[in-house]
Short mmCIF file of C-alpha atoms in Angstrom, two decimals:
data_model
loop_
_atom_site.label_atom_id
_atom_site.label_comp_id
_atom_site.label_asym_id
_atom_site.label_seq_id
_atom_site.Cartn_x
_atom_site.Cartn_y
_atom_site.Cartn_z
CA UNK A 1 46.19 131.76 103.30
CA UNK A 2 44.49 129.71 106.21
CA UNK A 3 45.82 130.04 109.94
CA UNK A 4 46.40 127.30 112.08
CA UNK A 5 44.07 126.76 114.94
CA UNK A 6 45.27 126.93 118.65
CA UNK A 7 45.82 124.04 120.12
CA UNK A 8 47.60 122.76 123.62
CA UNK A 9 51.31 121.14 123.21
CA UNK A 10 52.35 117.84 124.92
CA UNK A 11 53.17 118.13 128.60
CA UNK A 12 57.04 118.13 128.09
CA UNK A 13 60.08 118.60 130.79
CA UNK A 14 62.56 118.56 128.43
CA UNK A 15 62.63 119.59 124.47
CA UNK A 16 64.50 119.63 121.74
CA UNK A 17 64.46 122.53 119.30
CA UNK A 18 65.69 122.53 115.71
CA UNK A 19 66.48 125.83 114.07
CA UNK A 20 67.14 125.94 110.22
CA UNK A 21 69.30 128.18 108.01
CA UNK A 22 66.31 129.84 106.95
CA UNK A 23 65.36 130.81 110.23
CA UNK A 24 69.01 132.42 110.84
CA UNK A 25 70.64 133.53 107.63
CA UNK A 26 71.11 136.82 106.14
CA UNK A 27 72.90 138.91 103.61
CA UNK A 28 76.03 139.06 105.58
CA UNK A 29 76.16 135.97 107.76
CA UNK A 30 73.62 135.53 110.75
CA UNK A 31 70.62 137.35 111.55
CA UNK A 32 69.25 137.66 114.52
CA UNK A 33 66.19 139.20 113.44
CA UNK A 34 63.88 135.72 114.12
CA UNK A 35 66.23 134.16 116.65
CA UNK A 36 66.06 136.44 118.90
CA UNK A 37 62.51 134.81 119.67
CA UNK A 38 63.47 131.50 119.95
CA UNK A 39 66.02 132.28 122.40
CA UNK A 40 63.64 134.17 124.38
CA UNK A 41 61.68 131.13 124.22
CA UNK A 42 64.39 128.87 125.43
CA UNK A 43 64.77 131.51 128.29
CA UNK A 44 61.56 130.80 129.74
CA UNK A 45 61.21 127.47 129.24
CA UNK A 46 64.42 127.76 131.39
CA UNK A 47 62.55 130.01 134.16
CA UNK A 48 59.52 127.05 133.30
CA UNK A 49 61.89 124.60 135.53
CA UNK A 50 62.50 123.09 131.66
CA UNK A 51 65.66 122.00 130.02
CA UNK A 52 66.27 122.21 126.14
CA UNK A 53 68.85 121.20 123.87
CA UNK A 54 69.53 123.44 120.42
CA UNK A 55 70.02 122.08 117.69
CA UNK A 56 71.25 124.57 115.18
CA UNK A 57 72.50 125.24 111.24
CA UNK A 58 73.96 128.35 110.02
CA UNK A 59 77.49 127.48 110.21
CA UNK A 60 77.58 127.21 105.99
CA UNK A 61 75.86 130.39 106.09
CA UNK A 62 78.30 132.17 108.99
CA UNK A 63 81.45 130.94 107.20
CA UNK A 64 79.83 132.26 104.27
CA UNK A 65 79.25 136.00 105.70
CA UNK A 66 82.91 135.90 107.46
CA UNK A 67 84.98 135.38 103.75
CA UNK A 68 82.31 136.42 101.38
CA UNK A 69 82.89 132.94 99.15
CA UNK A 70 79.57 131.40 97.56
CA UNK A 71 80.97 127.79 96.72
CA UNK A 72 78.51 125.13 97.31
CA UNK A 73 80.84 121.76 96.72
CA UNK A 74 81.05 119.38 99.10
CA UNK A 75 84.96 120.69 100.08
CA UNK A 76 84.04 123.82 99.96
CA UNK A 77 80.80 123.90 102.21
CA UNK A 78 83.27 121.50 104.38
CA UNK A 79 85.87 125.01 104.69
CA UNK A 80 82.61 127.06 105.02
CA UNK A 81 80.99 124.97 108.41
CA UNK A 82 84.62 124.96 110.04
CA UNK A 83 84.88 128.69 109.37
CA UNK A 84 81.48 129.25 110.50
CA UNK A 85 81.33 127.00 113.77
CA UNK A 86 82.81 129.78 115.96
CA UNK A 87 80.64 132.55 114.71
CA UNK A 88 77.76 130.54 115.01
CA UNK A 89 78.28 129.79 118.71
CA UNK A 90 79.23 133.44 119.71
CA UNK A 91 75.60 134.36 117.66
CA UNK A 92 74.11 131.86 119.78
CA UNK A 93 75.72 132.95 123.15
CA UNK A 94 74.97 136.29 122.24
CA UNK A 95 71.45 135.91 122.61
CA UNK A 96 72.23 133.61 125.53
CA UNK A 97 71.71 134.64 129.43
CA UNK A 98 73.50 131.11 130.42
CA UNK A 99 76.90 129.34 128.37
CA UNK A 100 76.25 128.00 125.35
CA UNK A 101 78.20 124.42 124.80
CA UNK A 102 79.15 123.19 121.08
CA UNK A 103 78.29 119.66 120.55
CA UNK A 104 79.05 118.74 117.19
CA UNK A 105 77.90 115.00 116.10
CA UNK A 106 77.33 112.77 112.85
CA UNK A 107 75.25 110.08 112.35
CA UNK A 108 78.18 107.61 112.98
CA UNK A 109 78.54 109.13 116.48
CA UNK A 110 74.82 107.90 117.22
CA UNK A 111 75.10 104.65 115.53
CA UNK A 112 78.19 103.61 117.21
CA UNK A 113 77.47 102.43 120.49
CA UNK A 114 80.24 103.37 122.54
CA UNK A 115 80.06 107.18 121.27
CA UNK A 116 76.66 107.30 121.44
CA UNK A 117 76.54 106.86 124.92
CA UNK A 118 79.70 109.11 125.56
CA UNK A 119 77.06 111.73 123.52
CA UNK A 120 74.00 111.31 125.73
CA UNK A 121 76.55 111.85 128.79
CA UNK A 122 78.12 114.45 127.66
CA UNK A 123 74.42 116.09 126.86
CA UNK A 124 73.24 115.00 130.42
CA UNK A 125 75.67 116.48 132.18
CA UNK A 126 75.62 119.46 130.43
CA UNK A 127 72.20 120.01 131.07
CA UNK A 128 72.90 119.32 134.99
CA UNK A 129 75.38 122.62 134.77
CA UNK A 130 72.46 124.46 133.35
CA UNK A 131 73.90 125.33 130.08
CA UNK A 132 72.31 125.74 126.58
CA UNK A 133 74.17 122.80 124.29
CA UNK A 134 74.13 123.52 120.65
CA UNK A 135 74.23 120.64 118.53
CA UNK A 136 75.22 120.85 114.58
CA UNK A 137 76.34 118.24 112.27
CA UNK A 138 80.32 117.94 111.99
CA UNK A 139 80.14 119.32 108.65
CA UNK A 140 83.95 119.49 108.35
CA UNK A 141 84.27 115.88 108.55
CA UNK A 142 80.85 114.19 107.46
CA UNK A 143 80.41 114.14 104.01
CA UNK A 144 77.66 112.40 103.58
CA UNK A 145 75.80 113.92 106.18
CA UNK A 146 75.58 117.20 104.45
CA UNK A 147 72.85 115.62 102.27
CA UNK A 148 68.92 117.18 102.18
CA UNK A 149 67.57 117.11 105.20
CA UNK A 150 70.76 116.28 107.82
CA UNK A 151 70.21 118.45 111.01
CA UNK A 152 65.64 117.67 110.56
CA UNK A 153 66.96 114.20 110.90
CA UNK A 154 70.32 115.05 113.54
CA UNK A 155 67.36 116.53 115.65
CA UNK A 156 64.68 113.48 115.75
CA UNK A 157 68.36 111.89 116.84
CA UNK A 158 69.37 113.85 119.27
CA UNK A 159 65.47 114.00 120.99
CA UNK A 160 65.56 110.02 121.25
CA UNK A 161 69.78 110.60 122.76
CA UNK A 162 68.68 112.88 125.57
CA UNK A 163 65.05 110.97 126.28
CA UNK A 164 63.50 114.27 125.24
CA UNK A 165 59.61 114.55 126.02
CA UNK A 166 59.17 117.28 123.07
CA UNK A 167 60.78 117.85 119.31
CA UNK A 168 59.93 121.20 118.18
CA UNK A 169 60.99 122.14 114.41
CA UNK A 170 61.04 125.54 113.83
CA UNK A 171 60.34 126.38 109.88
CA UNK A 172 59.96 129.20 108.12
CA UNK A 173 56.18 128.23 107.17
CA UNK A 174 53.17 127.84 109.51
CA UNK A 175 53.26 124.07 109.40
CA UNK A 176 51.81 121.41 106.73
CA UNK A 177 49.05 122.18 104.21
CA UNK A 178 46.89 120.11 102.16
CA UNK A 179 48.88 121.12 99.05
CA UNK A 180 51.33 124.01 98.42
CA UNK A 181 49.91 127.04 100.52
CA UNK A 182 50.53 129.76 97.91
CA UNK A 183 50.62 127.79 94.65
CA UNK A 184 46.99 126.07 95.69
CA UNK A 185 44.09 128.08 96.96
CA UNK A 186 41.89 125.55 98.70
CA UNK A 187 45.30 124.73 100.67
CA UNK A 188 44.04 123.46 104.14
CA UNK A 189 46.12 123.49 107.73
CA UNK A 190 47.03 120.15 109.06
CA UNK A 191 46.76 120.85 112.68
CA UNK A 192 47.39 117.26 113.46
CA UNK A 193 48.65 114.02 112.04
CA UNK A 194 48.16 110.74 113.65
CA UNK A 195 50.77 108.90 111.58
CA UNK A 196 53.21 109.82 108.79
CA UNK A 197 52.04 107.78 106.05
CA UNK A 198 52.55 108.09 102.11
CA UNK A 199 49.73 110.33 102.28
CA UNK A 200 50.78 112.64 104.10
CA UNK A 201 54.42 113.02 103.02
CA UNK A 202 52.77 113.54 99.77
CA UNK A 203 51.74 116.75 100.82
CA UNK A 204 55.01 117.78 101.64
CA UNK A 205 57.28 119.91 99.22
CA UNK A 206 60.93 120.24 98.75
CA UNK A 207 63.95 122.09 99.94
CA UNK A 208 64.08 125.80 100.76
CA UNK A 209 66.77 128.10 98.88
CA UNK A 210 68.65 127.87 102.10
CA UNK A 211 68.76 124.88 103.63
CA UNK A 212 69.42 121.57 102.84
CA UNK A 213 65.72 119.95 104.15
CA UNK A 214 62.13 120.94 103.15
CA UNK A 215 58.97 119.93 105.02
CA UNK A 216 59.53 116.40 103.61
CA UNK A 217 62.66 115.60 105.80
CA UNK A 218 61.00 117.66 108.92
CA UNK A 219 57.94 114.95 108.53
CA UNK A 220 60.50 112.24 107.87
CA UNK A 221 62.22 112.98 110.97
CA UNK A 222 58.55 113.59 112.76
CA UNK A 223 58.12 109.91 111.86
CA UNK A 224 61.56 108.65 113.75
CA UNK A 225 60.70 110.99 116.55
CA UNK A 226 57.17 109.67 117.14
CA UNK A 227 57.95 106.18 117.03
CA UNK A 228 60.63 106.31 119.96
CA UNK A 229 57.37 107.74 121.18
CA UNK A 230 58.13 111.89 120.89
CA UNK A 231 55.76 113.92 119.19
CA UNK A 232 57.09 116.84 117.28
CA UNK A 233 55.83 120.07 116.51
CA UNK A 234 56.43 122.16 113.81
CA UNK A 235 55.70 125.65 113.24
CA UNK A 236 56.46 129.16 112.20
CA UNK A 237 60.11 130.67 113.51
CA UNK A 238 59.59 133.85 111.71
CA UNK A 239 56.06 134.44 113.60
CA UNK A 240 56.79 136.10 116.49
CA UNK A 241 53.07 135.35 117.50
CA UNK A 242 53.79 132.03 117.20
CA UNK A 243 57.10 131.49 118.89
CA UNK A 244 55.94 133.57 121.95
CA UNK A 245 52.54 130.83 122.48
CA UNK A 246 55.06 128.03 122.83
CA UNK A 247 55.95 129.32 126.59
CA UNK A 248 52.25 129.18 127.38
CA UNK A 249 52.05 125.39 125.96
CA UNK A 250 50.04 126.35 122.51
CA UNK A 251 51.20 125.74 119.28
CA UNK A 252 49.72 127.31 116.03
CA UNK A 253 51.10 124.89 113.65
CA UNK A 254 51.09 120.69 113.03
CA UNK A 255 51.58 118.40 115.96
CA UNK A 256 52.18 114.88 114.55
CA UNK A 257 51.63 112.38 117.58
CA UNK A 258 54.17 109.83 119.23
CA UNK A 259 53.82 106.47 118.27
CA UNK A 260 53.17 105.43 122.09
CA UNK A 261 54.37 106.59 125.35
CA UNK A 262 58.75 107.45 125.21
CA UNK A 263 59.58 105.04 128.02
CA UNK A 264 57.00 101.87 127.10
CA UNK A 265 58.83 102.22 123.35
CA UNK A 266 62.72 102.43 124.94
CA UNK A 267 61.47 99.75 127.06
CA UNK A 268 60.05 97.34 124.19
CA UNK A 269 63.04 98.31 122.38
CA UNK A 270 65.53 96.15 125.39
CA UNK A 271 63.02 93.78 125.59
CA UNK A 272 63.87 92.68 122.08
CA UNK A 273 67.42 93.58 121.04
CA UNK A 274 69.97 91.02 120.83
CA UNK A 275 72.09 90.23 124.16
CA UNK A 276 75.43 90.59 123.94
CA UNK A 277 76.20 89.14 127.38
CA UNK A 278 74.76 88.08 130.57
CA UNK A 279 75.72 89.34 134.00
CA UNK A 280 74.91 87.06 137.31
CA UNK A 281 74.07 89.20 140.51
CA UNK A 282 73.26 88.53 143.64
CA UNK A 283 70.29 88.50 145.83
CA UNK A 284 71.10 91.75 147.34
CA UNK A 285 71.23 93.42 143.53
CA UNK A 286 68.12 91.33 142.66
CA UNK A 287 65.96 93.17 145.06
CA UNK A 288 67.27 96.49 144.32
CA UNK A 289 66.34 95.81 140.71
CA UNK A 290 62.82 94.72 142.13
CA UNK A 291 63.01 98.39 143.40
CA UNK A 292 63.27 99.92 140.10
CA UNK A 293 66.92 100.55 141.33
CA UNK A 294 70.23 100.58 139.13
CA UNK A 295 72.67 97.47 138.89
CA UNK A 296 75.58 98.36 140.83
CA UNK A 297 78.70 96.50 141.00
CA UNK A 298 78.83 95.93 144.13
CA UNK A 299 75.73 93.02 143.32
CA UNK A 300 77.64 91.40 140.44
CA UNK A 301 78.95 88.18 140.70
CA UNK A 302 79.73 86.80 137.37
CA UNK A 303 80.47 88.47 134.19
CA UNK A 304 79.46 86.45 130.90
CA UNK A 305 80.00 87.14 127.37
CA UNK A 306 82.59 89.47 125.57
CA UNK A 307 80.31 92.66 125.48
CA UNK A 308 80.94 96.28 124.48
CA UNK A 309 79.42 99.27 126.37
CA UNK A 310 76.21 100.20 125.13
CA UNK A 311 75.60 96.59 124.13
CA UNK A 312 72.08 95.21 125.34
CA UNK A 313 73.15 92.77 128.45
CA UNK A 314 70.43 90.19 130.36
CA UNK A 315 71.03 90.08 133.92
CA UNK A 316 70.47 86.94 136.05
CA UNK A 317 69.64 85.66 139.70
CA UNK A 318 71.82 83.59 141.37
CA UNK A 319 69.47 80.56 139.99
CA UNK A 320 70.39 81.56 136.40
CA UNK A 321 66.42 82.68 136.07
CA UNK A 322 66.50 86.22 133.75
CA UNK A 323 65.97 89.09 135.52
CA UNK A 324 66.33 92.05 133.53
CA UNK A 325 67.83 93.59 130.19
CA UNK A 326 69.62 97.02 129.71
CA UNK A 327 72.58 98.44 128.19
CA UNK A 328 75.83 98.49 129.62
CA UNK A 329 77.63 101.42 131.11
CA UNK A 330 81.16 98.78 130.99
CA UNK A 331 82.40 96.47 128.59
CA UNK A 332 82.70 93.45 130.25
CA UNK A 333 86.46 93.30 130.61
CA UNK A 334 85.75 96.63 132.73
CA UNK A 335 82.70 94.96 134.54
CA UNK A 336 84.80 91.67 135.54
CA UNK A 337 87.46 94.31 137.35
CA UNK A 338 84.55 95.82 139.37
CA UNK A 339 82.51 93.36 140.19
CA UNK A 340 81.52 93.57 143.85
CA UNK A 341 83.16 96.96 144.50
CA UNK A 342 81.62 100.02 145.62
CA UNK A 343 81.03 102.54 143.21
CA UNK A 344 82.84 104.79 144.56
CA UNK A 345 86.11 102.57 143.66
CA UNK A 346 85.21 102.33 139.94
CA UNK A 347 87.73 104.71 139.02
CA UNK A 348 90.95 103.76 141.37
CA UNK A 349 90.31 100.25 139.61
CA UNK A 350 89.68 101.61 135.58
CA UNK A 351 91.36 105.02 135.87
CA UNK A 352 88.31 106.63 134.71
CA UNK A 353 84.21 106.45 135.43
CA UNK A 354 81.25 106.67 133.21
CA UNK A 355 78.58 105.75 135.91
CA UNK A 356 78.04 104.64 139.16
CA UNK A 357 76.31 101.65 137.68
CA UNK A 358 76.64 99.09 135.44
CA UNK A 359 73.46 99.37 134.16
CA UNK A 360 71.31 102.59 134.95
CA UNK A 361 67.83 101.71 135.67
CA UNK A 362 66.97 104.66 132.67
CA UNK A 363 68.55 101.55 130.67
CA UNK A 364 66.60 98.73 131.94
CA UNK A 365 63.62 96.75 132.13
CA UNK A 366 62.22 94.19 133.99
CA UNK A 367 61.81 91.24 131.95
CA UNK A 368 57.85 89.14 131.59
CA UNK A 369 56.88 87.76 134.84
CA UNK A 370 59.06 89.66 137.06
CA UNK A 371 57.03 92.44 139.19
CA UNK A 372 58.04 96.09 139.31
CA UNK A 373 56.64 98.48 141.02
CA UNK A 374 57.49 101.35 139.06
CA UNK A 375 56.45 99.39 135.77
CA UNK A 376 52.98 99.67 136.62
CA UNK A 377 52.30 103.34 136.61
CA UNK A 378 54.18 103.55 132.94
#
């Protein structure tokens, strides 16, 4: 089997690492033989000032190991996942020198605007606290999400959710080959993919025995990440040298290139997403927006529309001219109640506070024709 030529990883500060069941499951539940090296990579990345969010399979395998049951039906797998969640968290905690935090998600959480923002806020807070978020599919309640390739696609969604610079997918083979690397003696390693085309997908095989996804689902996940401006690295999590090399920004595997810049991809989406409402701001807020600042409630003059938290809204000046678009951190009624007030007053007025801003600068883009000094560099 031909080896992959080493290549440099893209520059990154925050990454999502997905680890599948085939790397974690042993005969009696979870086996740390491969997970130790992956945990060491996470620790090395943290020592370099980087952040890692872990998307881990293995709850079903852990549950099966606890009681020795072997059921494969949906209901049985839900029960085994519930039994195994605590063991899975304890497993990663035993390999981590920082607190591990469990985050259970379903794809519905990422489709619902309010829950999407809540999940992102929670994950960002965990990273700021120095914890290691361990994300898993909420298999106990998510029947449809137990289908093929679930956690690969979940990892791509999480990478977009936390605005990661890189998606890392640990597999049980070295990367993508032009054919089956065992059955085809002429199969050659594919070190880089510029775009996940039907021809590229045709090279991928089926699902593994222990996991719910194969190389095809990993490529589909990489395509979703690429569309969000995030590159993906596929590598063998069983090879200690390959895993250790990641800490030195060297990849022995397949790199799926991003389709453009992550920040620009998000801004492009904001520019063209349907608008659910409007915020009119005063001259001070307008000037702050032009400097690249967030939109704070103190500069809000008027709320138009009945939008929800997470909806895309348009920001206009006192003259009615559109200035920007962004995702609202508060719904229309909440925004109206805190209009003109200081951010420190939000919690006393509403009884809670999601953020100090109505629209955070990371979720905001100035419209064409509106000068933005910061955008000149993105």
